[in-house]
């Protein structure tokens, strides 16, 4: 794939991927992870089906975020043995601390949070979410319905 082909195919996807990463990692990490996503796209772009570039990039970004979190968890574990842990809340947790949604969201299973985040926060369609998670569209619909119901119940309990 030539640089021009790559730019034409993936240029419009830089902002959605950056927004996706901003919601999942520290702001200082977004540029590096975004660069890694597009480096992988450059190396493997020919293997991506035309029209499925964005869900494929979301899957790559999801995997990079998971790797990043594992790496950070190991580093935090080592730092905890040396230094007292930082107990100050993140800016995100401060912003939503007083909202009942924060409590309800925290009580949701990780799979429910992931489905809701991809569809509601990232704006992915059922089909794009299915490609991102490597499951069927029907499975996404079922999981999304369950997640919405769980969130509804959790919000009612928080109120």
PDB file of C-alpha atoms in Angstrom, residues 66-139:
ATOM      1  CA  UNK A  66      -5.510  -3.883  27.095  1.00  0.00           C
ATOM      2  CA  UNK A  67      -1.767  -4.357  26.569  1.00  0.00           C
ATOM      3  CA  UNK A  68      -1.129  -0.858  27.900  1.00  0.00           C
ATOM      4  CA  UNK A  69      -3.205  -1.543  31.026  1.00  0.00           C
ATOM      5  CA  UNK A  70      -1.428  -4.839  31.679  1.00  0.00           C
ATOM      6  CA  UNK A  71       1.932  -3.111  31.306  1.00  0.00           C
ATOM      7  CA  UNK A  72       0.848  -0.319  33.640  1.00  0.00           C
ATOM      8  CA  UNK A  73      -0.551  -2.799  36.168  1.00  0.00           C
ATOM      9  CA  UNK A  74       2.812  -4.565  36.334  1.00  0.00           C
ATOM     10  CA  UNK A  75       4.593  -1.242  36.715  1.00  0.00           C
ATOM     11  CA  UNK A  76       2.147  -0.113  39.420  1.00  0.00           C
ATOM     12  CA  UNK A  77       2.645  -3.372  41.277  1.00  0.00           C
ATOM     13  CA  UNK A  78       6.389  -2.790  41.303  1.00  0.00           C
ATOM     14  CA  UNK A  79       5.986   0.854  42.317  1.00  0.00           C
ATOM     15  CA  UNK A  80       3.613  -0.091  45.130  1.00  0.00           C
ATOM     16  CA  UNK A  81       6.369  -2.180  46.643  1.00  0.00           C
ATOM     17  CA  UNK A  82       8.662   0.861  46.585  1.00  0.00           C
ATOM     18  CA  UNK A  83       6.413   3.906  47.072  1.00  0.00           C
ATOM     19  CA  UNK A  84       3.076   4.494  48.771  1.00  0.00           C
ATOM     20  CA  UNK A  85       0.300   4.401  46.162  1.00  0.00           C
ATOM     21  CA  UNK A  86      -1.207   7.626  44.867  1.00  0.00           C
ATOM     22  CA  UNK A  87      -4.693   7.787  46.354  1.00  0.00           C
ATOM     23  CA  UNK A  88      -5.806  10.973  44.627  1.00  0.00           C
ATOM     24  CA  UNK A  89      -8.811  10.447  42.373  1.00  0.00           C
ATOM     25  CA  UNK A  90      -8.535  10.943  38.632  1.00  0.00           C
ATOM     26  CA  UNK A  91     -10.145  13.942  36.960  1.00  0.00           C
ATOM     27  CA  UNK A  92     -12.731  11.646  35.418  1.00  0.00           C
ATOM     28  CA  UNK A  93     -13.762  10.133  38.744  1.00  0.00           C
ATOM     29  CA  UNK A  94     -14.020  13.594  40.310  1.00  0.00           C
ATOM     30  CA  UNK A  95     -16.289  14.759  37.486  1.00  0.00           C
ATOM     31  CA  UNK A  96     -18.763  11.909  37.899  1.00  0.00           C
ATOM     32  CA  UNK A  97     -18.422  11.210  41.625  1.00  0.00           C
ATOM     33  CA  UNK A  98     -21.690  12.935  42.555  1.00  0.00           C
ATOM     34  CA  UNK A  99     -23.753  11.397  39.811  1.00  0.00           C
ATOM     35  CA  UNK A 100     -25.877   8.331  40.397  1.00  0.00           C
ATOM     36  CA  UNK A 101     -24.723   7.066  37.039  1.00  0.00           C
ATOM     37  CA  UNK A 102     -21.213   6.572  38.392  1.00  0.00           C
ATOM     38  CA  UNK A 103     -22.494   4.191  41.040  1.00  0.00           C
ATOM     39  CA  UNK A 104     -24.724   2.341  38.607  1.00  0.00           C
ATOM     40  CA  UNK A 105     -21.940   2.126  36.017  1.00  0.00           C
ATOM     41  CA  UNK A 106     -19.509   0.708  38.559  1.00  0.00           C
ATOM     42  CA  UNK A 107     -21.926  -2.052  39.500  1.00  0.00           C
ATOM     43  CA  UNK A 108     -22.295  -3.216  35.899  1.00  0.00           C
ATOM     44  CA  UNK A 109     -20.257  -6.206  34.746  1.00  0.00           C
ATOM     45  CA  UNK A 110     -17.256  -5.337  32.562  1.00  0.00           C
ATOM     46  CA  UNK A 111     -18.870  -6.857  29.471  1.00  0.00           C
ATOM     47  CA  UNK A 112     -21.960  -4.683  29.920  1.00  0.00           C
ATOM     48  CA  UNK A 113     -19.841  -1.571  30.368  1.00  0.00           C
ATOM     49  CA  UNK A 114     -17.847  -2.435  27.244  1.00  0.00           C
ATOM     50  CA  UNK A 115     -20.943  -2.920  25.054  1.00  0.00           C
ATOM     51  CA  UNK A 116     -22.535   0.279  26.364  1.00  0.00           C
ATOM     52  CA  UNK A 117     -19.318   2.266  25.911  1.00  0.00           C
ATOM     53  CA  UNK A 118     -18.800   1.128  22.335  1.00  0.00           C
ATOM     54  CA  UNK A 119     -22.387   1.838  21.289  1.00  0.00           C
ATOM     55  CA  UNK A 120     -23.389   4.830  23.430  1.00  0.00           C
ATOM     56  CA  UNK A 121     -20.090   6.644  24.003  1.00  0.00           C
ATOM     57  CA  UNK A 122     -18.184   5.762  20.843  1.00  0.00           C
ATOM     58  CA  UNK A 123     -21.259   5.740  18.599  1.00  0.00           C
ATOM     59  CA  UNK A 124     -20.564   2.397  16.955  1.00  0.00           C
ATOM     60  CA  UNK A 125     -23.418   0.605  15.233  1.00  0.00           C
ATOM     61  CA  UNK A 126     -24.403  -2.931  16.170  1.00  0.00           C
ATOM     62  CA  UNK A 127     -22.444  -4.278  13.188  1.00  0.00           C
ATOM     63  CA  UNK A 128     -19.345  -2.192  13.938  1.00  0.00           C
ATOM     64  CA  UNK A 129     -19.456  -3.291  17.573  1.00  0.00           C
ATOM     65  CA  UNK A 130     -19.759  -6.904  16.440  1.00  0.00           C
ATOM     66  CA  UNK A 131     -16.665  -6.578  14.255  1.00  0.00           C
ATOM     67  CA  UNK A 132     -14.777  -4.766  17.033  1.00  0.00           C
ATOM     68  CA  UNK A 133     -15.550  -7.490  19.587  1.00  0.00           C
ATOM     69  CA  UNK A 134     -15.347 -10.332  17.062  1.00  0.00           C
ATOM     70  CA  UNK A 135     -18.858 -11.587  17.867  1.00  0.00           C
ATOM     71  CA  UNK A 136     -22.090 -11.732  15.876  1.00  0.00           C
ATOM     72  CA  UNK A 137     -24.403  -8.757  15.494  1.00  0.00           C
ATOM     73  CA  UNK A 138     -27.129 -10.806  17.184  1.00  0.00           C
ATOM     74  CA  UNK A 139     -24.873 -11.385  20.198  1.00  0.00           C
TER      75      UNK A 139
END
